[in-house]
CSV table of C-alpha atoms in Angstrom, one decimal:
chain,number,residue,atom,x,y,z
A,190,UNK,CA,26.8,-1.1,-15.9
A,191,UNK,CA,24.0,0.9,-13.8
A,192,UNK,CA,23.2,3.4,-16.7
A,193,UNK,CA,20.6,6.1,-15.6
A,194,UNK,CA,18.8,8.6,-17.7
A,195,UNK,CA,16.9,11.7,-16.4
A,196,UNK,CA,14.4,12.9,-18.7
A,197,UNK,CA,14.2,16.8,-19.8
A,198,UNK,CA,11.1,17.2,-21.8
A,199,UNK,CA,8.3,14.0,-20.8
A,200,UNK,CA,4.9,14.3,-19.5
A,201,UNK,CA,5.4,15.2,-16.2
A,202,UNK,CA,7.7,16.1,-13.6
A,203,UNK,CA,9.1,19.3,-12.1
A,204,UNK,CA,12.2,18.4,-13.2
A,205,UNK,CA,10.7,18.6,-17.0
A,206,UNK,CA,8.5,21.7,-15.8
A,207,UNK,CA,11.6,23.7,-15.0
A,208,UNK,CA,13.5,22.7,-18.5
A,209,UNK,CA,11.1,23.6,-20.7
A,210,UNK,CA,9.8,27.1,-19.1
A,211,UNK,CA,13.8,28.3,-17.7
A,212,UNK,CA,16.3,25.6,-19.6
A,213,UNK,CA,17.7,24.5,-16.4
A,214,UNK,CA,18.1,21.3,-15.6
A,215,UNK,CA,17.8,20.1,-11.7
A,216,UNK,CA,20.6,17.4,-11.3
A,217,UNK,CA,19.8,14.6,-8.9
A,218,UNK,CA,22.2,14.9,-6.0
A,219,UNK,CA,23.5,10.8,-5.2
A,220,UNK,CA,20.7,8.4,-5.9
A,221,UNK,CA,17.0,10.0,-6.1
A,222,UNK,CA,17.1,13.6,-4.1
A,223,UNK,CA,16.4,16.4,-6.0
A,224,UNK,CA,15.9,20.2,-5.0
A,225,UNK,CA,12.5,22.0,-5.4
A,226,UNK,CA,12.1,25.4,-7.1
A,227,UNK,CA,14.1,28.8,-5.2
A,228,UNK,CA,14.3,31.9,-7.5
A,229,UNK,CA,17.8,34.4,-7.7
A,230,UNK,CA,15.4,37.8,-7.0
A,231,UNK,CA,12.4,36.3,-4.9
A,232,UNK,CA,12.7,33.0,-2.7
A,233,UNK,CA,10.2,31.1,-2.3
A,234,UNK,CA,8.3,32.8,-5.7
A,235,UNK,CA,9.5,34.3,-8.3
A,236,UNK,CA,9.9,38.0,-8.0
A,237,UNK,CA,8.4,38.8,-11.7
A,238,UNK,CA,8.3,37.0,-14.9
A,239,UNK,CA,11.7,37.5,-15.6
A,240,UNK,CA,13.3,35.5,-12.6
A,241,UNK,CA,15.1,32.3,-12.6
A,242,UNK,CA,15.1,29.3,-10.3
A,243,UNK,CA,18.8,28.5,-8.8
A,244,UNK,CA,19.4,24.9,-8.0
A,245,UNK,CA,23.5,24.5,-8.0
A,246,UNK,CA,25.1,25.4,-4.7
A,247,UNK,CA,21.8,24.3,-3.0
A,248,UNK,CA,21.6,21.2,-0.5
A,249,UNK,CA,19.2,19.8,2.1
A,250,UNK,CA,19.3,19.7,5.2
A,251,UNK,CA,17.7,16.0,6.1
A,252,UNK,CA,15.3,13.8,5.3
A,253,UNK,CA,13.1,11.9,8.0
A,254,UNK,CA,10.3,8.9,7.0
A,255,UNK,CA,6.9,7.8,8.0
A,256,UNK,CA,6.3,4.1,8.8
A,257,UNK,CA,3.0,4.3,7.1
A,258,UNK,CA,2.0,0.8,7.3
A,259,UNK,CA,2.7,1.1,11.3
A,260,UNK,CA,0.6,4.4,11.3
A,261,UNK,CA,-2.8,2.8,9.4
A,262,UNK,CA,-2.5,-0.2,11.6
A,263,UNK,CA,-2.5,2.1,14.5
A,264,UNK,CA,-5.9,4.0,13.1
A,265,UNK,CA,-6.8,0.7,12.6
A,266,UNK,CA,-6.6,-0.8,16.6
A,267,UNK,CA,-7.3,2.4,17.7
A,268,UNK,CA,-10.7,3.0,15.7
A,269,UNK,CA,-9.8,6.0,14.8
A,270,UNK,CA,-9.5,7.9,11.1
A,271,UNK,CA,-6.2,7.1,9.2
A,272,UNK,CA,-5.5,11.0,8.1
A,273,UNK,CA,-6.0,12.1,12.0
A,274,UNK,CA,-3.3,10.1,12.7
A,275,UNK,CA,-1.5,10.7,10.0
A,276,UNK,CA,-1.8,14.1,10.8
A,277,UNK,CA,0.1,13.6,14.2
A,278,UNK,CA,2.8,12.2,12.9
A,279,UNK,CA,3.1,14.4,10.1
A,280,UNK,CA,3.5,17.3,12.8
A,281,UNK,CA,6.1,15.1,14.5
A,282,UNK,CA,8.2,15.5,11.2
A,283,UNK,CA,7.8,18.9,11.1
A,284,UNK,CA,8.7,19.5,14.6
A,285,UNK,CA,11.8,17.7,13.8
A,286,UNK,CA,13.0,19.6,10.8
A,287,UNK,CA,12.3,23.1,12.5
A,288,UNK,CA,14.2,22.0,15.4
A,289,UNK,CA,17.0,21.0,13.2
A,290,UNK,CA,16.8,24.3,11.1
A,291,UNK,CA,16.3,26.1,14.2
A,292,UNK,CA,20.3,23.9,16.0
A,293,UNK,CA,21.5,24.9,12.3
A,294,UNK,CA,20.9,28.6,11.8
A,295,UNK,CA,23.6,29.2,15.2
A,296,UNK,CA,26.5,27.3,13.6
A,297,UNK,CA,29.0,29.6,12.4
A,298,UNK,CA,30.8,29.7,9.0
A,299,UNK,CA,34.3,29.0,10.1
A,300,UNK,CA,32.7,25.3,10.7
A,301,UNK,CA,33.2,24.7,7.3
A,302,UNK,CA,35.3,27.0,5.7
A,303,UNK,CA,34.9,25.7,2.1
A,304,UNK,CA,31.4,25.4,2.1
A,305,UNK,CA,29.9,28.6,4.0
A,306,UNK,CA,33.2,30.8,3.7
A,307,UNK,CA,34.6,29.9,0.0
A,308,UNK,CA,31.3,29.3,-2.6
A,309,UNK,CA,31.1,25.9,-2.1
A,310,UNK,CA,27.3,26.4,-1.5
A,311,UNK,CA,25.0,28.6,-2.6
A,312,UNK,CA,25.3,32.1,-0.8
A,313,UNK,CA,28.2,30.9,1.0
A,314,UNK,CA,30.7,34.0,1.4
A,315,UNK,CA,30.4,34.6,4.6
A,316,UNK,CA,32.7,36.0,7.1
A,317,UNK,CA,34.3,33.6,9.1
A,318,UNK,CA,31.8,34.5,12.7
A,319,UNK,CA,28.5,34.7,10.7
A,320,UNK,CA,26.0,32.8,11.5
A,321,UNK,CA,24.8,30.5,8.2
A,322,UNK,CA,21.0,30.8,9.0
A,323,UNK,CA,21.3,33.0,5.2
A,324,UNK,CA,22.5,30.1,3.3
A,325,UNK,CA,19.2,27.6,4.8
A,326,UNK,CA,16.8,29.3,3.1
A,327,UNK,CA,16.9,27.9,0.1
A,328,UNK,CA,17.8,24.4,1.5
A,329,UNK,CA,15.4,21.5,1.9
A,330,UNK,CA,14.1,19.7,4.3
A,331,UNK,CA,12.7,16.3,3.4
A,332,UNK,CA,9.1,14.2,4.5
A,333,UNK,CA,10.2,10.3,3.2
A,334,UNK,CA,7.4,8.1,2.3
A,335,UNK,CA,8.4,4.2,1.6
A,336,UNK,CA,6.3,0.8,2.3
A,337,UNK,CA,3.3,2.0,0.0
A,338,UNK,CA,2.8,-1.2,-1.6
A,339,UNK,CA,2.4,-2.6,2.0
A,340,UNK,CA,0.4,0.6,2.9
A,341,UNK,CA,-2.2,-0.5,0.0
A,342,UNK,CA,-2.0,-4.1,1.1
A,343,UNK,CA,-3.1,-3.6,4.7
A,344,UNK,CA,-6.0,-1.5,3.5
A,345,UNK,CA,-7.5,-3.8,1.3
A,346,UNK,CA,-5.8,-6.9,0.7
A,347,UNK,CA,-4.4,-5.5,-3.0
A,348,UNK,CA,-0.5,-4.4,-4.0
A,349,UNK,CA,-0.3,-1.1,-6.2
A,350,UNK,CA,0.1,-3.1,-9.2
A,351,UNK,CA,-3.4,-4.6,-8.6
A,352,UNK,CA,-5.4,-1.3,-7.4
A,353,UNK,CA,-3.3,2.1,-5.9
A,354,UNK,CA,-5.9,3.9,-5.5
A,355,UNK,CA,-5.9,4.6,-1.6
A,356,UNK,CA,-2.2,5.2,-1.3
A,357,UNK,CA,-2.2,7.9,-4.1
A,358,UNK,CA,-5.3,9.3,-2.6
A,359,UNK,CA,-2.1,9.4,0.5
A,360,UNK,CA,0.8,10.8,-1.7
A,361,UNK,CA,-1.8,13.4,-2.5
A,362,UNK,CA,-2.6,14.4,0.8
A,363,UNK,CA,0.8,14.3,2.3
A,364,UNK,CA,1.9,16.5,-0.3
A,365,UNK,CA,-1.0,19.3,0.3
A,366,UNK,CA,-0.3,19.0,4.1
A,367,UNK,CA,3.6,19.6,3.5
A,368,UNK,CA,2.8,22.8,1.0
A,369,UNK,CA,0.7,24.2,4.0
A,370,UNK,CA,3.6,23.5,6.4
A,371,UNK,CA,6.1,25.2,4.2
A,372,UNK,CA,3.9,28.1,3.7
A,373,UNK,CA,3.6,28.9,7.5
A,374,UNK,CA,7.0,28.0,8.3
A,375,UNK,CA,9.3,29.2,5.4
A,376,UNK,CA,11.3,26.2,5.0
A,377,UNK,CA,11.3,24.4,1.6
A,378,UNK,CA,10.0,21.0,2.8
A,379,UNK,CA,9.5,18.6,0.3
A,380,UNK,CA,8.2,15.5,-0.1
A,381,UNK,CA,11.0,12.7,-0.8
A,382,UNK,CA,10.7,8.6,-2.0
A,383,UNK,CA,12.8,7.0,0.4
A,384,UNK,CA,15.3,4.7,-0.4
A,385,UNK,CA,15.2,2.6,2.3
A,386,UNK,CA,18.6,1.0,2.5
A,387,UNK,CA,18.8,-0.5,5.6
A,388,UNK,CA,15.0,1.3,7.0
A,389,UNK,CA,13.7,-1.7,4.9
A,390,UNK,CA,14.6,-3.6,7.7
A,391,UNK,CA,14.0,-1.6,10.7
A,392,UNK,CA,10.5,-0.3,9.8
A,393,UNK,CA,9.2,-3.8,9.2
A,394,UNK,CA,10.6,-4.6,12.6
A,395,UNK,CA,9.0,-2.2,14.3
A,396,UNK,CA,5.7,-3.0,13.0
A,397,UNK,CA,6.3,-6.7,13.7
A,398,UNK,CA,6.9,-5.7,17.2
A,399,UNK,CA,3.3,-3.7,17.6
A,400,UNK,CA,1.0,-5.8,15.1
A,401,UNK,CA,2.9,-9.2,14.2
A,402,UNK,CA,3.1,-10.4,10.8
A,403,UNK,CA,0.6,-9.8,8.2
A,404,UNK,CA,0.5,-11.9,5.1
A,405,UNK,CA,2.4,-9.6,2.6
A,406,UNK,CA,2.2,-6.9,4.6
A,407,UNK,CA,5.2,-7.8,7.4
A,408,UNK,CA,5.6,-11.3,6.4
A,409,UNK,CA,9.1,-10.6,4.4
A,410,UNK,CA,12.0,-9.2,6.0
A,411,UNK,CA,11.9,-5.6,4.6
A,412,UNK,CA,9.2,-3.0,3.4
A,413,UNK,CA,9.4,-1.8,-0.1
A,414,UNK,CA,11.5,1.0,-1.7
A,415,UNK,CA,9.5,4.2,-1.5
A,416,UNK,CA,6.8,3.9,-4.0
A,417,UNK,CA,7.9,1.0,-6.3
A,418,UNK,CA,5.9,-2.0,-6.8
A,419,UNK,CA,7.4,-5.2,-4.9
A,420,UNK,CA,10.4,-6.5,-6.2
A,421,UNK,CA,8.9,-9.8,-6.6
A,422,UNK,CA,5.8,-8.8,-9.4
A,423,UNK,CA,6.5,-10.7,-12.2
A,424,UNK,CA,5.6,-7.7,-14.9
A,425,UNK,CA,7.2,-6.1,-17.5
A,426,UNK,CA,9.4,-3.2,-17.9
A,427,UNK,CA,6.9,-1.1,-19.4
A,428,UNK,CA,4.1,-2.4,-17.0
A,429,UNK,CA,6.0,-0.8,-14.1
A,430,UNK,CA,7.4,2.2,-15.8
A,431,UNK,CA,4.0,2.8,-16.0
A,432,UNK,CA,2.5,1.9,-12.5
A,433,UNK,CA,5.0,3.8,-11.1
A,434,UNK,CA,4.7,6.8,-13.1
A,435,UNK,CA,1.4,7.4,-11.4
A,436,UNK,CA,3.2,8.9,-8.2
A,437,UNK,CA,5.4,10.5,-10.1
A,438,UNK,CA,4.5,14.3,-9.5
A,439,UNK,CA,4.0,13.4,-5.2
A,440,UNK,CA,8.1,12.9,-4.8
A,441,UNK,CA,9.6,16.5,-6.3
A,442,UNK,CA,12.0,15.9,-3.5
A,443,UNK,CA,13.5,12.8,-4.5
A,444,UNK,CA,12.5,10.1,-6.6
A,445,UNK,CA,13.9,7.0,-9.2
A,446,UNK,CA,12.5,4.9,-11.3
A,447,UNK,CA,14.1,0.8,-11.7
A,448,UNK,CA,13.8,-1.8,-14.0
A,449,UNK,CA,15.6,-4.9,-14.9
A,450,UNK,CA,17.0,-6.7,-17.6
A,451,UNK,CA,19.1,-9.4,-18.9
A,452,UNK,CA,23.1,-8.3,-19.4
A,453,UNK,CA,22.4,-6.0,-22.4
A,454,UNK,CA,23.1,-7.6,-25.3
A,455,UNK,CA,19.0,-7.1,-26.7
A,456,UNK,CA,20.1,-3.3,-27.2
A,457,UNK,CA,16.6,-2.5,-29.3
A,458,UNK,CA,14.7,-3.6,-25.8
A,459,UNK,CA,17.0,-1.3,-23.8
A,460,UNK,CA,16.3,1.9,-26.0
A,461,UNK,CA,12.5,0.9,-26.1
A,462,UNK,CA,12.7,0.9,-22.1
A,463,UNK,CA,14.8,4.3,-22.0
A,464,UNK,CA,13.0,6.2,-24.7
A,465,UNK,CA,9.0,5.0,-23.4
A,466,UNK,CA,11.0,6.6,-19.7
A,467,UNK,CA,11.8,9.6,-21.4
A,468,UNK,CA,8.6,10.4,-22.9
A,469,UNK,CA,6.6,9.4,-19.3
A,470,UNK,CA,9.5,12.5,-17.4
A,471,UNK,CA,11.1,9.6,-15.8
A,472,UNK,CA,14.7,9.8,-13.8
A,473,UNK,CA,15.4,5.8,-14.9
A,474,UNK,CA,17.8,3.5,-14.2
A,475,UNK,CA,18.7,0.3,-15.4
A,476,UNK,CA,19.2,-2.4,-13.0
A,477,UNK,CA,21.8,-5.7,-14.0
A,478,UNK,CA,22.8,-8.0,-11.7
A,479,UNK,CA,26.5,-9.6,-12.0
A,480,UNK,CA,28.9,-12.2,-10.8
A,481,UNK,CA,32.1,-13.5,-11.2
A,482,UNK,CA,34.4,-16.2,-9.3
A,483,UNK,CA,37.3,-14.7,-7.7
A,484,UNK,CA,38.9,-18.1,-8.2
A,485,UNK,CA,39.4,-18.8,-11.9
A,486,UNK,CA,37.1,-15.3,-13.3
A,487,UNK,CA,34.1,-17.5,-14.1
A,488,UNK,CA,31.3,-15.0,-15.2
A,489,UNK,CA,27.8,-15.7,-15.0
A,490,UNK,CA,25.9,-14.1,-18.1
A,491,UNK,CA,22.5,-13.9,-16.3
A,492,UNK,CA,20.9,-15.9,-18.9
A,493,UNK,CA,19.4,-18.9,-18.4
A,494,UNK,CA,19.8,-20.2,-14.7
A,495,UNK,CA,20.0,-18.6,-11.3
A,496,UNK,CA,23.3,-16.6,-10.1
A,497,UNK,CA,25.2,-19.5,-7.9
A,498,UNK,CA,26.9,-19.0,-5.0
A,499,UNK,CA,29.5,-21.4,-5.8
A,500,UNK,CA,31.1,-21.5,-9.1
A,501,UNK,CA,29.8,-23.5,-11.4
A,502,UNK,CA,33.6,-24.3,-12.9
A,503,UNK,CA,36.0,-24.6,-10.2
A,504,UNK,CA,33.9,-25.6,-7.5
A,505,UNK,CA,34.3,-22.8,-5.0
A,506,UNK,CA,32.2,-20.5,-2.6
A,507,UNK,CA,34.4,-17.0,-3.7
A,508,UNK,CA,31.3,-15.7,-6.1
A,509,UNK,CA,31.5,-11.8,-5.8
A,510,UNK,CA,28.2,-10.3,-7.2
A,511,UNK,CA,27.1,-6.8,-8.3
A,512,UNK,CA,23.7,-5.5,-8.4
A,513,UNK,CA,22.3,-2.0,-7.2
A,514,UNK,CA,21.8,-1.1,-3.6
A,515,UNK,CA,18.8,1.6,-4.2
A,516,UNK,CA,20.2,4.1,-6.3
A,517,UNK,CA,23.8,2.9,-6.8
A,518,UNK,CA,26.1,-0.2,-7.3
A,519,UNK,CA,26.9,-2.3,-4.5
A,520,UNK,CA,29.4,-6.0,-4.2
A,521,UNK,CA,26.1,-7.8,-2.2
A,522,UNK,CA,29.0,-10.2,-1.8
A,523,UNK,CA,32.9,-10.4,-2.3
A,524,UNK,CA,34.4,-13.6,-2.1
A,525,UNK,CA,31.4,-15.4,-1.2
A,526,UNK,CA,31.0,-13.0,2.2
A,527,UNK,CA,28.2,-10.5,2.3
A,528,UNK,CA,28.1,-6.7,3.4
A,529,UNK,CA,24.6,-5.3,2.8
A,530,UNK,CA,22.3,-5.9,6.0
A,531,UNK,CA,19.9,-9.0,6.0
A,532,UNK,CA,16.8,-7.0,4.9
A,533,UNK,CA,18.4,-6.0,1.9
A,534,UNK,CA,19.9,-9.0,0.9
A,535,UNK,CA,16.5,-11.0,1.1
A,536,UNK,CA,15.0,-7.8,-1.0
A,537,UNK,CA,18.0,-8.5,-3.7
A,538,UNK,CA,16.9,-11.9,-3.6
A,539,UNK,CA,13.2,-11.6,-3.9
A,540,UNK,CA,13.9,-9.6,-7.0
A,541,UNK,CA,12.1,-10.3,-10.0
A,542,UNK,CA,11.4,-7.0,-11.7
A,543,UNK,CA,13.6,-4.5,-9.6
């Protein structure tokens, strides 16, 4: 119902790097987060030509997100330069993570006996009072980036479907400043598309709070999902398989790609979707939404009229509907009654091509 694909040999992509120079494949761990490269013999590089990059057994160790909006408009009443604020909080991230590394690398392995003790991760045969600082090396720690559609639209009045320029000019930037980080501190930072499940709703709060609302900038009840286009452009699939491609090689630590369609039944459209994803070194998934009546198991087909929230045949308010979250399948409501947050839910109803 929520198939997703991961592409092996496209364009772009570390995950399609690593397949085709070592044949391994870097599996996406839940929705979006995938692991950067740590080789058997050498770390953070590879020891000689002949060493491999490990990825199974690996995890990370947190991810935490800029409110980029909230950090331009701040340049912004301040007067001063966007990146030299930027900058700031980009330290405050990195603080964050090496104070976390730092709490983690004194916990001892009998805290988790399967994991640190047993294999479960990578490294992890420890004896029971060693410290686990060994098995964070080749963990992750994550920078999250979301809201850059409303990034580009408080800089000059223009989503990323209609310019994009300025906040992958960002992405870029961010990117260069986290390598540098990682080189001086020896943790694998990486940079990560944030999901934003219920931070949708938070972030644009906060910024209300400080600057008020901003036409399609803070006007909506949530920010946007990482670097996606909003929810409500009416464009095609292939329209935002490829505006979203663009930022593509900025997320190596976690990134999807969405788009919708009817209920499948125009199977030639679906493979056209999936195999132009594939060849652009995509990680896609396909995005349906459902409904049924818990009353007398009406389904709506999603053709032709708007999902109701009372059944069109027996009359009552006991719809349960199905769509994805972020990067999995959710009930948005069961029996009628909803249990996402209110940001999401006016998200999932804006949607047009998410």
């Amino acid at each position: 119902m929520y198939p997703e694909y991961l592409s092996l040999t496209g364009d772009r992509g570390i995950v399609c790097e690593v397949y085709k120079k070592y044949k391994k494949v870097i599996s996406p761990m839940c929705c979006r987060a995938f692991l950067t490269k740590w080789f058997e013999r050498g770390g953070e590089n590879p020891a000689d030509d002949s060493d491999s990059p490990v990825f199974t057994g690996r995890f990370n160790i947190g991810v935490v997100s800029l409110n980029l909006p909230m950090i331009l408009a701040k340049a912004m009443e301040d007067n001063k330069d966007f990146y030299e604020v930027l900058d700031c909080y980009l330290e405050i991230v990195r603080k964050i993570h090496k104070s976390t590394y730092k709490f983690l690398t004194q916990k001892r392995a009998y805290t988790n006996p399967l994991a640190f003790m047993q294999g479960g991760l990578y490294g992890g045969h420890l004896n029971r009072d060693d410290k686990i600082e060994p098995l964070l090396k080749s963990a992750t720690a994550s920078f999250g980036i979301t809201a850059l559609n409303e990034l580009q639209y408080l800089y000059n009045r223009k989503s990323i479907v209609e310019d994009g320029k300025f906040v992958l000019e960002v992405a870029e930037y961010i990117n260069i400043k986290v390598t540098e980080f990682q080189r001086l501190d020896h943790i694998q930072y990486s940079v990560y598309g944030t999901l934003a499940e219920s931070l949708c709703g938070k972030q644009v709060k906060s910024f209300r709070d400080k600057f008020g609302n901003i036409e399609n900038v803070s006007d909506r009840d949530y920010f946007s999902n990482s670097f996606h286009c909003h929810v409500s452009e009416d464009i095609t699939q292939i329209e935002k398989q490829d505006y979203e491609a663009r930022f593509w090689d900025f997320f190596n630590g976690g990134k999807i790609q969405y788009v919708r369609v009817d209920v499948p039944y125009n199977i030639e459209g679906l493979e056209a979707y999936v195999t132009h994803a594939m060849k652009l070194g995509l990680y896609e998934g396909i995005n349906i939404s459902l409904a049924y009546c818990d009353n007398c198991w009406y389904q709506w087909n999603n053709i032709g009229s708007d999902r109701p929230d009372t059944c069109p045949r027996c009359g009552k308010k006991e719809m349960t509907m199905i769509d994805r979250m972020c990067g999995y399948i959710a009930f948005t409501k069961i029996h009628g009654k909803s249990r996402l947050n209110d940001a999401k839910m006016a998200e999932i109803h804006d949607r047009i091509s998410m």
